[in-house]
Short mmCIF file of C-alpha atoms in Angstrom, two decimals:
data_model
loop_
_atom_site.label_atom_id
_atom_site.label_comp_id
_atom_site.label_asym_id
_atom_site.label_seq_id
_atom_site.Cartn_x
_atom_site.Cartn_y
_atom_site.Cartn_z
CA MET A 1 -19.18 -24.21 -6.97
CA ALA A 2 -22.56 -25.14 -8.86
CA ASP A 3 -23.79 -24.43 -11.85
CA THR A 4 -27.97 -24.68 -11.26
CA LYS A 5 -28.48 -24.30 -15.13
CA HIS A 6 -27.00 -27.35 -15.67
CA GLY A 7 -27.37 -29.10 -12.57
CA THR A 8 -24.02 -29.83 -11.78
CA ALA A 9 -21.37 -29.08 -9.41
CA THR A 10 -17.41 -28.63 -9.07
CA HIS A 11 -15.61 -30.03 -6.25
CA ARG A 12 -11.83 -29.59 -5.99
CA GLU A 13 -10.26 -32.85 -5.19
CA ILE A 14 -6.98 -33.49 -3.18
CA GLU A 15 -6.06 -37.47 -2.80
CA ARG A 16 -3.59 -39.76 -3.00
CA LYS A 17 -3.62 -43.06 -4.12
CA TYR A 18 -1.34 -46.26 -2.20
CA ASP A 19 -0.68 -50.45 -3.57
CA ALA A 20 -2.76 -51.70 -0.27
CA GLY A 21 -1.18 -55.10 -1.71
CA ALA A 22 -2.11 -58.72 -1.72
CA GLY A 23 -4.44 -59.00 1.19
CA GLY A 24 -3.27 -55.56 2.78
CA GLY A 25 -5.66 -54.00 5.40
CA LEU A 26 -5.84 -50.51 6.40
CA PRO A 27 -2.87 -49.61 8.93
CA ASP A 28 -3.90 -47.76 11.94
CA LEU A 29 -3.91 -44.22 12.13
CA SER A 30 -5.12 -42.78 14.70
CA GLY A 31 -1.64 -41.56 15.63
CA VAL A 32 -1.33 -38.95 13.39
CA ALA A 33 -0.56 -36.00 14.82
CA GLY A 34 -4.04 -33.76 14.51
CA VAL A 35 -5.89 -36.76 14.36
CA ALA A 36 -7.99 -37.54 17.81
CA ASP A 37 -10.59 -40.26 16.34
CA VAL A 38 -10.71 -42.62 12.98
CA ILE A 39 -14.90 -43.00 12.58
CA ASP A 40 -15.60 -45.96 10.94
CA LYS A 41 -18.45 -45.49 7.98
CA GLY A 42 -19.13 -49.05 7.00
CA VAL A 43 -18.65 -50.28 3.86
CA ALA A 44 -20.00 -49.22 0.27
CA ASP A 45 -20.60 -51.40 -3.48
CA LEU A 46 -19.69 -49.02 -5.99
CA ASP A 47 -19.78 -49.34 -9.57
CA ALA A 48 -19.00 -47.35 -12.55
CA VAL A 49 -18.58 -47.35 -16.10
CA TYR A 50 -15.64 -44.82 -17.81
CA TYR A 51 -16.07 -42.90 -20.83
CA ASP A 52 -13.89 -42.37 -23.53
CA THR A 53 -13.27 -41.92 -27.46
CA ALA A 54 -11.95 -45.36 -29.15
CA ASP A 55 -8.36 -43.80 -29.01
CA GLN A 56 -8.49 -43.50 -25.63
CA ARG A 57 -8.56 -39.41 -25.53
CA LEU A 58 -9.23 -38.72 -22.53
CA ALA A 59 -6.86 -41.09 -20.74
CA GLU A 60 -4.74 -39.50 -22.66
CA ALA A 61 -5.23 -36.89 -20.86
CA ALA A 62 -5.55 -37.99 -17.71
CA ILE A 63 -9.14 -37.01 -17.81
CA THR A 64 -11.20 -39.63 -16.02
CA LEU A 65 -15.86 -39.85 -17.05
CA ARG A 66 -17.39 -42.28 -14.86
CA ARG A 67 -20.96 -43.54 -14.79
CA ARG A 68 -20.97 -44.41 -11.10
CA THR A 69 -24.32 -45.83 -9.18
CA GLY A 70 -24.15 -47.03 -5.31
CA GLY A 71 -21.93 -44.42 -2.42
CA SER A 72 -23.23 -40.94 -1.51
CA ASP A 73 -22.67 -39.70 -4.58
CA ALA A 74 -23.92 -42.13 -7.67
CA GLY A 75 -24.16 -39.87 -10.35
CA TRP A 76 -21.98 -38.89 -13.56
CA HIS A 77 -18.54 -37.41 -12.70
CA LEU A 78 -15.82 -35.65 -14.37
CA LYS A 79 -11.71 -35.38 -13.29
CA LEU A 80 -9.88 -32.41 -14.90
CA PRO A 81 -6.54 -32.79 -13.34
CA VAL A 82 -5.26 -29.64 -11.61
CA SER A 83 -2.03 -31.02 -10.47
CA LEU A 84 -1.47 -34.85 -11.27
CA ALA A 85 2.32 -34.61 -8.91
CA ASP A 86 0.16 -33.43 -5.74
CA GLY A 87 -2.82 -35.36 -6.57
CA VAL A 88 -4.95 -32.64 -6.95
CA ARG A 89 -8.15 -32.45 -9.28
CA ASP A 90 -11.43 -30.41 -10.52
CA GLU A 91 -14.19 -33.19 -9.99
CA VAL A 92 -17.92 -32.41 -11.72
CA HIS A 93 -20.80 -34.12 -10.56
CA ALA A 94 -23.91 -34.31 -12.71
CA PRO A 95 -26.62 -36.61 -11.94
CA LEU A 96 -27.87 -39.83 -13.03
CA SER A 97 -28.53 -40.44 -16.96
CA ASP A 98 -28.91 -42.80 -18.98
CA ASP A 99 -26.74 -40.63 -21.75
CA VAL A 100 -23.79 -38.53 -20.72
CA PRO A 101 -24.67 -34.69 -19.40
CA ARG A 102 -24.89 -32.52 -22.14
CA PRO A 103 -22.84 -29.94 -20.12
CA LEU A 104 -19.86 -32.81 -19.09
CA ALA A 105 -19.79 -33.90 -23.02
CA GLY A 106 -18.64 -29.65 -23.04
CA LEU A 107 -15.48 -29.92 -20.57
CA VAL A 108 -13.90 -32.75 -23.05
CA ARG A 109 -15.26 -31.62 -26.59
CA SER A 110 -12.39 -30.38 -27.07
CA ARG A 111 -10.05 -33.11 -26.95
CA VAL A 112 -12.35 -35.62 -28.73
CA ARG A 113 -13.89 -32.95 -30.95
CA ASP A 114 -16.35 -35.44 -32.56
CA ALA A 115 -15.70 -38.52 -31.86
CA PRO A 116 -18.66 -40.80 -30.00
CA LEU A 117 -17.96 -41.21 -26.21
CA ALA A 118 -18.44 -45.66 -25.02
CA PRO A 119 -18.21 -47.42 -22.48
CA VAL A 120 -13.93 -48.51 -21.97
CA VAL A 121 -13.53 -50.04 -18.44
CA ARG A 122 -16.48 -51.06 -15.50
CA ILE A 123 -15.32 -50.85 -12.37
CA ARG A 124 -16.26 -51.69 -9.12
CA SER A 125 -15.02 -51.14 -5.84
CA ALA A 126 -16.33 -52.91 -1.69
CA ARG A 127 -15.06 -49.65 -0.35
CA ALA A 128 -14.24 -49.80 3.74
CA VAL A 129 -14.64 -45.86 4.64
CA ARG A 130 -12.80 -44.50 8.06
CA HIS A 131 -12.99 -40.56 8.32
CA LEU A 132 -10.06 -38.89 9.79
CA VAL A 133 -11.57 -36.59 12.17
CA ASP A 134 -9.95 -33.63 14.90
CA GLU A 135 -11.36 -32.97 18.58
CA SER A 136 -14.82 -30.63 17.94
CA GLY A 137 -15.55 -33.51 15.72
CA THR A 138 -14.36 -32.12 11.96
CA LEU A 139 -13.56 -34.63 9.07
CA LEU A 140 -10.02 -33.47 8.30
CA ALA A 141 -9.83 -36.56 5.62
CA GLU A 142 -11.28 -40.05 4.25
CA VAL A 143 -9.22 -42.95 4.10
CA SER A 144 -10.64 -45.82 2.18
CA LEU A 145 -8.96 -48.85 1.29
CA ASP A 146 -10.98 -50.41 -1.82
CA GLU A 147 -10.81 -54.02 -2.80
CA VAL A 148 -11.62 -53.81 -6.71
CA ARG A 149 -12.15 -55.44 -9.91
CA ALA A 150 -11.96 -54.04 -13.75
CA GLU A 151 -12.90 -55.59 -16.99
CA ARG A 152 -12.57 -53.95 -20.08
CA LEU A 153 -16.05 -53.21 -22.40
CA SER A 154 -14.20 -52.47 -25.15
CA GLY A 155 -11.66 -54.06 -27.60
CA GLY A 156 -12.36 -58.05 -28.34
CA ASP A 157 -12.93 -59.92 -25.21
CA ARG A 158 -13.50 -58.23 -21.85
CA ARG A 159 -10.05 -58.76 -19.70
CA THR A 160 -10.70 -58.57 -16.21
CA THR A 161 -7.88 -57.64 -13.13
CA ALA A 162 -8.45 -57.10 -9.54
CA TRP A 163 -6.23 -55.14 -6.92
CA SER A 164 -6.70 -53.46 -3.43
CA GLU A 165 -5.50 -49.95 -2.78
CA ILE A 166 -5.87 -46.91 -0.25
CA GLU A 167 -7.13 -43.67 -0.95
CA VAL A 168 -6.90 -40.94 0.87
CA GLU A 169 -8.90 -37.55 0.52
CA LEU A 170 -8.69 -33.84 1.93
CA ALA A 171 -11.34 -33.26 3.39
CA ASP A 172 -12.68 -29.18 2.35
CA GLU A 173 -10.42 -26.12 3.05
CA GLY A 174 -8.35 -29.18 4.81
CA ASP A 175 -4.32 -28.75 5.38
CA PRO A 176 -3.16 -30.51 2.54
CA ARG A 177 0.04 -31.69 5.20
CA LEU A 178 -2.47 -33.83 6.69
CA LEU A 179 -1.78 -35.95 3.37
CA ASP A 180 2.26 -35.74 4.47
CA ARG A 181 1.91 -37.46 8.00
CA VAL A 182 -1.03 -40.20 6.87
CA GLU A 183 1.20 -40.64 4.33
CA LYS A 184 4.50 -41.43 7.06
CA LYS A 185 2.16 -43.45 8.73
CA LEU A 186 1.07 -45.42 5.47
CA ARG A 187 5.26 -45.67 4.55
CA LYS A 188 6.25 -46.81 8.00
CA ALA A 189 3.52 -49.55 7.42
CA GLY A 190 5.45 -50.13 4.25
CA VAL A 191 2.16 -48.79 2.70
CA ARG A 192 3.43 -47.68 -0.55
CA ARG A 193 2.07 -44.48 -3.37
CA SER A 194 0.36 -45.85 -5.91
CA THR A 195 2.57 -45.89 -9.42
CA SER A 196 -1.18 -45.30 -11.17
CA GLY A 197 -2.71 -41.91 -11.47
CA SER A 198 -6.11 -43.04 -11.23
CA LYS A 199 -7.99 -46.65 -10.94
CA LEU A 200 -9.28 -45.96 -14.73
CA ALA A 201 -5.89 -45.66 -15.63
CA ARG A 202 -3.90 -48.75 -13.95
CA ALA A 203 -7.21 -50.68 -15.27
CA LEU A 204 -6.71 -49.57 -19.27
CA ALA A 205 -2.90 -50.76 -18.19
CA GLU A 206 -3.98 -54.37 -16.88
CA THR A 207 -6.84 -54.81 -19.06
CA GLY A 208 -5.64 -53.70 -22.41
CA ASP A 209 -2.60 -54.37 -25.17
CA ALA A 210 -0.45 -52.04 -26.05
CA ALA A 211 -1.88 -48.21 -25.69
CA PRO A 212 -3.01 -46.80 -28.66
CA ALA A 213 -1.29 -45.21 -31.29
CA GLY A 214 -0.91 -41.27 -30.62
CA ARG A 215 -3.65 -39.16 -33.28
CA ASP A 216 -2.17 -36.74 -34.80
CA GLY A 217 -0.05 -33.86 -34.16
CA TRP A 218 0.09 -35.85 -30.31
CA ALA A 219 3.21 -37.89 -29.93
CA GLN A 220 5.15 -36.91 -26.55
CA PRO A 221 8.48 -35.71 -28.96
CA ARG A 222 11.77 -35.40 -27.15
CA VAL A 223 11.95 -31.69 -26.15
CA PRO A 224 14.83 -30.25 -27.83
CA SER A 225 17.60 -29.64 -26.61
CA THR A 226 20.72 -26.36 -27.22
CA GLY A 227 22.19 -28.23 -30.25
CA ASP A 228 18.96 -28.80 -32.20
CA PRO A 229 17.51 -27.22 -34.49
CA ALA A 230 15.42 -23.68 -35.24
CA GLY A 231 12.50 -26.10 -36.60
CA ALA A 232 12.68 -28.24 -33.43
CA HIS A 233 12.46 -25.92 -31.05
CA VAL A 234 9.93 -23.39 -33.07
CA MET A 235 7.76 -27.14 -32.83
CA ALA A 236 8.34 -27.36 -29.40
CA TYR A 237 6.86 -24.08 -28.92
CA LEU A 238 3.37 -24.21 -30.77
CA ARG A 239 3.15 -27.24 -29.30
CA GLU A 240 3.09 -26.49 -26.27
CA GLN A 241 0.60 -23.26 -27.35
CA ARG A 242 -1.40 -25.79 -29.09
CA ASP A 243 -1.62 -27.90 -25.47
CA ALA A 244 -2.84 -24.48 -23.14
CA LEU A 245 -5.85 -23.94 -25.58
CA ILE A 246 -7.07 -27.00 -25.82
CA ALA A 247 -6.48 -27.23 -21.84
CA MET A 248 -8.17 -23.80 -20.74
CA ASP A 249 -11.32 -24.81 -22.78
CA PRO A 250 -13.11 -26.09 -19.84
CA ALA A 251 -11.75 -23.49 -17.87
CA VAL A 252 -13.55 -21.50 -19.44
CA ARG A 253 -16.54 -23.53 -20.14
CA GLN A 254 -16.83 -23.36 -16.34
CA ASP A 255 -16.20 -19.96 -16.27
CA LEU A 256 -12.75 -19.81 -13.38
CA PRO A 257 -11.33 -16.42 -12.76
CA ASP A 258 -8.28 -15.21 -15.84
CA SER A 259 -9.57 -18.62 -17.81
CA VAL A 260 -10.67 -16.21 -21.06
CA HIS A 261 -7.23 -14.43 -20.81
CA GLN A 262 -4.91 -17.47 -20.41
CA MET A 263 -6.59 -18.86 -23.64
CA ARG A 264 -6.54 -16.23 -26.07
CA VAL A 265 -2.91 -15.70 -24.76
CA ALA A 266 -2.28 -19.20 -26.14
CA THR A 267 -4.29 -18.18 -29.19
CA ARG A 268 -2.04 -15.14 -29.84
CA ARG A 269 1.07 -16.30 -29.53
CA LEU A 270 0.48 -19.24 -31.62
CA ARG A 271 -0.60 -16.78 -34.06
CA SER A 272 2.29 -14.57 -33.86
CA ALA A 273 5.08 -17.52 -34.21
CA PHE A 274 3.89 -18.34 -36.99
CA LYS A 275 4.13 -14.41 -38.27
CA THR A 276 7.64 -15.20 -36.56
CA TYR A 277 9.23 -17.85 -38.25
CA ARG A 278 7.53 -17.16 -40.94
CA LYS A 279 10.91 -18.18 -42.47
CA ILE A 280 10.89 -21.82 -40.50
CA LEU A 281 7.58 -22.37 -41.70
CA ASP A 282 5.53 -22.06 -44.62
CA ARG A 283 2.99 -19.49 -44.77
CA GLU A 284 1.18 -20.98 -47.59
CA THR A 285 -0.32 -23.04 -44.22
CA THR A 286 0.63 -21.11 -41.50
CA ASP A 287 -1.70 -17.90 -43.18
CA PRO A 288 -5.05 -19.34 -43.44
CA LEU A 289 -4.98 -20.79 -40.32
CA GLY A 290 -3.37 -17.93 -38.30
CA GLU A 291 -6.61 -16.07 -39.84
CA GLU A 292 -8.81 -18.33 -37.96
CA LEU A 293 -6.86 -17.73 -34.48
CA LYS A 294 -7.80 -14.68 -35.04
CA TRP A 295 -11.28 -15.29 -35.22
CA LEU A 296 -10.80 -16.96 -32.17
CA ALA A 297 -9.23 -14.36 -30.47
CA GLY A 298 -11.37 -11.58 -31.63
CA GLU A 299 -13.89 -13.99 -30.48
CA LEU A 300 -12.85 -14.56 -27.15
CA GLY A 301 -11.59 -10.75 -26.54
CA VAL A 302 -15.16 -9.80 -26.55
CA ASP A 303 -15.80 -11.42 -22.76
CA ARG A 304 -12.03 -11.04 -21.72
CA ASP A 305 -12.14 -7.03 -22.62
CA ARG A 306 -15.43 -6.87 -20.78
CA GLU A 307 -13.73 -8.02 -17.72
CA VAL A 308 -11.06 -6.00 -17.76
CA LEU A 309 -12.96 -2.56 -18.79
CA THR A 310 -15.83 -3.51 -15.41
CA GLU A 311 -12.51 -3.90 -13.29
CA ARG A 312 -10.87 -1.29 -14.20
CA LEU A 313 -14.80 1.74 -13.97
CA THR A 314 -15.04 -0.47 -10.22
CA THR A 315 -11.78 0.69 -9.44
CA ALA A 316 -11.19 3.30 -10.22
CA LEU A 317 -15.13 4.22 -8.68
CA ALA A 318 -14.32 3.11 -5.46
CA ASP A 319 -11.04 5.69 -5.56
CA VAL A 320 -13.71 9.28 -6.39
CA PRO A 321 -14.23 10.00 -2.91
CA ARG A 322 -17.61 9.98 -1.58
CA THR A 323 -19.05 13.63 -2.26
CA LEU A 324 -18.84 13.35 -5.84
CA ARG A 325 -20.15 9.64 -6.37
CA LEU A 326 -23.16 11.88 -8.30
CA GLY A 327 -26.21 10.24 -9.21
CA PRO A 328 -27.08 6.04 -8.92
CA VAL A 329 -23.35 5.70 -10.17
CA ARG A 330 -22.26 1.81 -8.59
CA ALA A 331 -25.58 0.84 -9.66
CA ARG A 332 -26.02 2.17 -13.94
CA LEU A 333 -21.46 0.20 -13.63
CA ARG A 334 -23.38 -2.30 -11.96
CA ILE A 335 -26.64 -2.47 -15.28
CA TRP A 336 -24.13 -2.24 -17.49
CA SER A 337 -21.48 -4.21 -16.81
CA ILE A 338 -24.40 -7.45 -16.72
CA ALA A 339 -25.86 -6.58 -19.75
CA GLY A 340 -22.77 -6.82 -21.39
CA ARG A 341 -21.02 -9.93 -19.37
CA ALA A 342 -24.37 -11.51 -20.55
CA GLY A 343 -24.16 -11.70 -23.56
CA SER A 344 -20.69 -12.07 -24.85
CA ARG A 345 -20.66 -14.72 -22.03
CA ARG A 346 -22.86 -17.17 -24.08
CA LYS A 347 -21.48 -15.98 -27.24
CA THR A 348 -18.30 -17.42 -25.45
CA VAL A 349 -19.71 -20.61 -25.13
CA ALA A 350 -21.14 -21.04 -28.50
CA VAL A 351 -18.00 -20.26 -30.15
CA LEU A 352 -16.78 -23.18 -28.39
CA ASP A 353 -18.97 -25.46 -29.75
CA SER A 354 -18.83 -24.20 -33.32
CA PRO A 355 -17.66 -26.29 -35.81
CA ARG A 356 -15.49 -23.72 -37.10
CA TYR A 357 -13.80 -23.92 -33.76
CA LEU A 358 -13.43 -27.69 -33.75
CA ALA A 359 -11.75 -27.83 -37.23
CA LEU A 360 -9.62 -24.76 -36.04
CA LEU A 361 -8.19 -27.58 -33.42
CA ASP A 362 -7.95 -30.26 -36.04
CA ALA A 363 -6.32 -27.80 -38.39
CA VAL A 364 -3.41 -27.43 -35.53
CA ASP A 365 -2.89 -30.75 -34.42
CA ALA A 366 -2.64 -31.30 -38.19
CA LEU A 367 0.28 -29.14 -39.03
CA LEU A 368 2.10 -30.21 -35.11
CA ALA A 369 1.88 -33.93 -37.21
CA GLY A 370 2.92 -32.91 -40.76
CA PRO A 371 5.09 -29.83 -40.35
CA PRO A 372 5.40 -27.58 -43.06
CA LEU A 373 9.18 -26.51 -42.46
CA ARG A 374 11.42 -24.83 -44.52
CA LYS A 375 14.74 -24.86 -46.22
CA ALA A 376 15.19 -22.69 -42.54
CA ALA A 377 14.35 -25.02 -39.82
CA ALA A 378 17.95 -27.47 -40.24
CA ALA A 379 19.56 -24.00 -38.94
CA PRO A 380 21.01 -24.27 -35.81
CA ALA A 381 18.72 -22.37 -33.21
CA GLU A 382 21.30 -19.62 -32.93
CA ASP A 383 21.77 -18.39 -35.93
CA ALA A 384 17.34 -18.79 -36.96
CA LEU A 385 16.13 -17.32 -34.10
CA PRO A 386 18.06 -14.34 -33.28
CA LYS A 387 17.80 -12.83 -37.07
CA ALA A 388 13.63 -13.03 -35.90
CA MET A 389 13.73 -11.88 -33.14
CA LEU A 390 15.49 -8.94 -34.17
CA LYS A 391 12.80 -8.53 -37.62
CA ASP A 392 10.16 -8.01 -35.30
CA PHE A 393 11.84 -5.70 -32.78
CA ASP A 394 12.79 -3.16 -36.15
CA ARG A 395 9.36 -3.45 -36.78
CA LEU A 396 7.83 -2.50 -33.28
CA ALA A 397 10.76 0.45 -33.30
CA ALA A 398 9.53 1.94 -36.69
CA ARG A 399 5.97 1.31 -34.82
CA VAL A 400 7.07 3.38 -31.71
CA HIS A 401 9.46 6.01 -33.86
CA HIS A 402 6.08 6.57 -35.48
CA ALA A 403 4.03 7.41 -32.76
CA LEU A 404 6.18 9.72 -31.44
CA ALA A 405 6.32 11.52 -34.30
CA LEU A 406 2.85 12.41 -33.63
CA ALA A 407 0.78 14.84 -31.94
CA PRO A 408 -1.64 13.52 -29.06
CA GLY A 409 -4.50 13.36 -30.36
CA GLU A 410 -6.70 9.72 -31.82
CA GLU A 411 -4.11 9.08 -34.29
CA ARG A 412 -1.74 9.23 -32.04
CA ASP A 413 -3.79 6.51 -29.61
CA THR A 414 -3.88 4.57 -32.77
CA ALA A 415 -0.51 4.49 -33.60
CA MET A 416 0.15 3.48 -30.21
CA HIS A 417 -2.42 0.46 -30.00
CA GLU A 418 -0.46 -1.18 -33.66
CA ALA A 419 3.17 -0.55 -31.43
CA ARG A 420 1.38 -1.70 -28.63
CA LYS A 421 0.61 -4.75 -30.21
CA ALA A 422 4.12 -4.66 -31.92
CA ALA A 423 5.88 -4.95 -29.20
CA LYS A 424 3.41 -8.27 -27.65
CA ARG A 425 5.25 -9.99 -30.96
CA ALA A 426 8.40 -8.93 -30.20
CA ARG A 427 8.28 -10.15 -26.29
CA TYR A 428 6.60 -13.61 -27.59
CA ALA A 429 9.65 -14.13 -30.16
CA GLY A 430 11.82 -13.76 -27.46
CA GLU A 431 9.88 -15.95 -25.11
CA ALA A 432 10.31 -19.03 -27.39
CA ALA A 433 13.52 -18.66 -28.08
CA LYS A 434 14.22 -19.07 -24.61
CA PRO A 435 14.83 -22.39 -24.57
CA ALA A 436 17.36 -21.82 -26.99
CA LEU A 437 19.42 -19.46 -26.38
CA GLY A 438 18.40 -18.59 -22.93
CA LYS A 439 19.23 -15.39 -21.06
CA PRO A 440 19.55 -13.30 -24.23
CA ALA A 441 16.37 -13.91 -25.11
CA LYS A 442 15.01 -13.89 -21.28
CA ARG A 443 16.79 -9.90 -20.91
CA PHE A 444 14.86 -9.75 -24.42
CA ALA A 445 11.61 -10.57 -23.66
CA LYS A 446 11.50 -9.36 -20.48
CA ARG A 447 12.17 -5.66 -21.82
CA MET A 448 9.95 -5.95 -24.26
CA LYS A 449 7.03 -7.15 -22.30
CA ALA A 450 7.96 -2.89 -20.73
CA VAL A 451 7.03 -1.53 -23.60
CA GLN A 452 4.10 -3.40 -24.08
CA LYS A 453 2.89 -2.86 -20.35
CA VAL A 454 2.78 0.93 -20.65
CA LEU A 455 1.19 0.80 -24.67
CA GLY A 456 -1.43 -1.64 -23.00
CA GLU A 457 -2.10 0.56 -20.17
CA HIS A 458 -2.32 3.58 -21.90
CA GLN A 459 -4.81 2.01 -25.15
CA ASP A 460 -6.71 0.61 -21.66
CA SER A 461 -7.18 3.89 -20.84
CA VAL A 462 -8.00 5.00 -24.72
CA VAL A 463 -10.96 1.72 -24.44
CA ALA A 464 -11.97 3.38 -21.04
CA ARG A 465 -12.55 6.91 -22.48
CA GLU A 466 -14.94 5.59 -24.52
CA ALA A 467 -16.60 3.55 -22.13
CA LEU A 468 -17.45 6.58 -19.70
CA ARG A 469 -18.71 8.56 -22.76
CA ASN A 470 -21.08 6.32 -23.65
CA LEU A 471 -21.81 6.46 -19.85
CA ALA A 472 -22.21 9.98 -19.60
CA ILE A 473 -24.16 9.55 -22.68
CA GLN A 474 -26.61 7.45 -20.53
CA ALA A 475 -27.17 8.68 -17.79
CA HIS A 476 -27.97 12.34 -18.63
CA ALA A 477 -30.36 10.77 -21.04
CA ALA A 478 -32.11 9.36 -17.54
CA GLY A 479 -31.60 12.60 -15.90
CA GLU A 480 -28.95 11.96 -13.43
CA SER A 481 -25.89 13.73 -13.20
CA ALA A 482 -23.12 12.64 -16.04
CA TYR A 483 -20.40 14.14 -13.63
CA THR A 484 -18.46 11.75 -12.07
CA TRP A 485 -18.71 9.57 -15.54
CA GLY A 486 -16.51 13.27 -16.72
CA LEU A 487 -13.90 13.15 -13.36
CA LEU A 488 -13.33 9.80 -14.78
CA TYR A 489 -12.99 10.48 -18.16
CA GLY A 490 -11.21 13.50 -16.98
CA ARG A 491 -7.96 10.92 -14.70
CA GLU A 492 -8.01 8.84 -17.88
CA GLU A 493 -6.58 11.64 -20.10
CA ALA A 494 -4.38 12.42 -17.42
CA ALA A 495 -3.01 9.24 -17.15
CA ALA A 496 -2.89 8.40 -20.87
CA ALA A 497 -0.10 11.27 -21.35
CA ALA A 498 1.64 10.03 -18.42
CA GLN A 499 2.05 6.90 -20.18
CA GLU A 500 3.35 8.45 -23.47
CA ARG A 501 5.91 10.87 -21.22
CA GLU A 502 7.06 7.90 -20.02
CA LEU A 503 7.22 5.31 -23.47
CA PRO A 504 10.21 7.55 -24.84
CA GLU A 505 12.41 6.34 -21.12
CA VAL A 506 11.50 2.72 -21.71
CA TRP A 507 12.06 2.39 -25.82
CA GLY A 508 15.74 3.97 -24.99
CA ARG A 509 16.26 0.53 -22.05
CA ALA A 510 14.89 -1.96 -24.69
CA ALA A 511 16.18 -0.37 -27.76
CA ALA A 512 19.67 0.16 -25.54
CA PRO A 513 22.53 -1.07 -28.28
CA LYS A 514 23.82 -3.92 -25.71
CA VAL A 515 19.76 -5.80 -26.45
CA ARG A 516 20.90 -6.06 -30.00
CA ALA A 517 24.77 -7.01 -29.13
CA ALA A 518 23.50 -9.84 -27.04
CA LEU A 519 21.57 -12.24 -30.07
CA GLY A 520 23.75 -10.53 -32.85
CA GLY A 521 22.42 -8.05 -34.39
#
């Protein structure tokens, strides 16, 4: 994936690292199944300087940022973990420059905040490269033997270390099973997987003192067990959502699929937990923070809502027979989508670069570092968490009953939207309690999700109708037929009516007495 505007390109890297051992060479890999030939590509001298904050915030998150010369891909490289266990990372490249390129600095901003990035380690490698190819000469994987010399650049003295390692990187579109076959061959030769996830991690471990103390809110506490108090479970859930929020930041900046949605969900789950567990967390701290989370969710919603709406209208238009698509309806929808998307996209990135957003992240970290726990936080989780869940359930019940008592129309649409938000909050409460309560909380969350789904589909129809009305007005003003937009509007009206008819049945299952009884209510 390339970003021509900023001169960056992203590559999905799938590789495994192995300890070569003292004086170890590269074993013969010509007998690996599927490999027709092993081609010697010579030796390249690589010189890389790795950047991080003074307290190693990037290393803490298994992220590496380096400026490298030599080899075929000189430039700046940012590696973001996708699946550490499987050796999968996204590598973002930028051209050589003296300072960290702005696009790469943006991708790590949620981690480093305002802390400066500075050189921490210099790693020089003599890399002997072999290409594994198939019978047609197509590259399957690149295998390299690296003779590594690392020098610490931060701290009081410049300590050094050296080692040899083997890297096996899968080619683009390669079969991951090849890595297993290569590893089997390496194991037979006595080569074992490296215990370090990257050269930088090993260099830091072997040239530094003890790892820097974790930042506020970033210590790794023990995962709470069933017998732990309610406060421990709530804080673990908040930490999980904070981590998800920060991890999705670079994905949103890269415009990856579903990234805005996932970031928004983490934001909403944090805010919802503050409200659900207000007997456990002090509202003097959580209420102001909740307002900031509401702001962020709203800003992210501009991009996400446009994305969802465009997909819905595009699918609906595709279902209309060609004989009923009167006028340039596809072109008008595409222009409408692009115009809105461009504006919302710019706004989203601007929000992530704003001081207000960074201050919000700092505030969440501070809350996790010094939890504002109330007396109820010490209560057994099996007592305190169900009470909070049932309170959210009662809130939802009141809103559903109110919506069902109204006649179809704008007032009912608004009431169903309010019920939808209550259903989402109840669902999140159940999901947060699953580690402590197990199956009862899981079943509760599942029932609440079913209610949320019906109400969500209804709200999506309300929003779609407003957009279709505007498209019809635009088409009419341009002298085009508005028939197709009216047809889609009518279909959305019918869909909303069907969801209103479905709601009582779905709610009846969710509100069954056994649902409350399972939680002790």
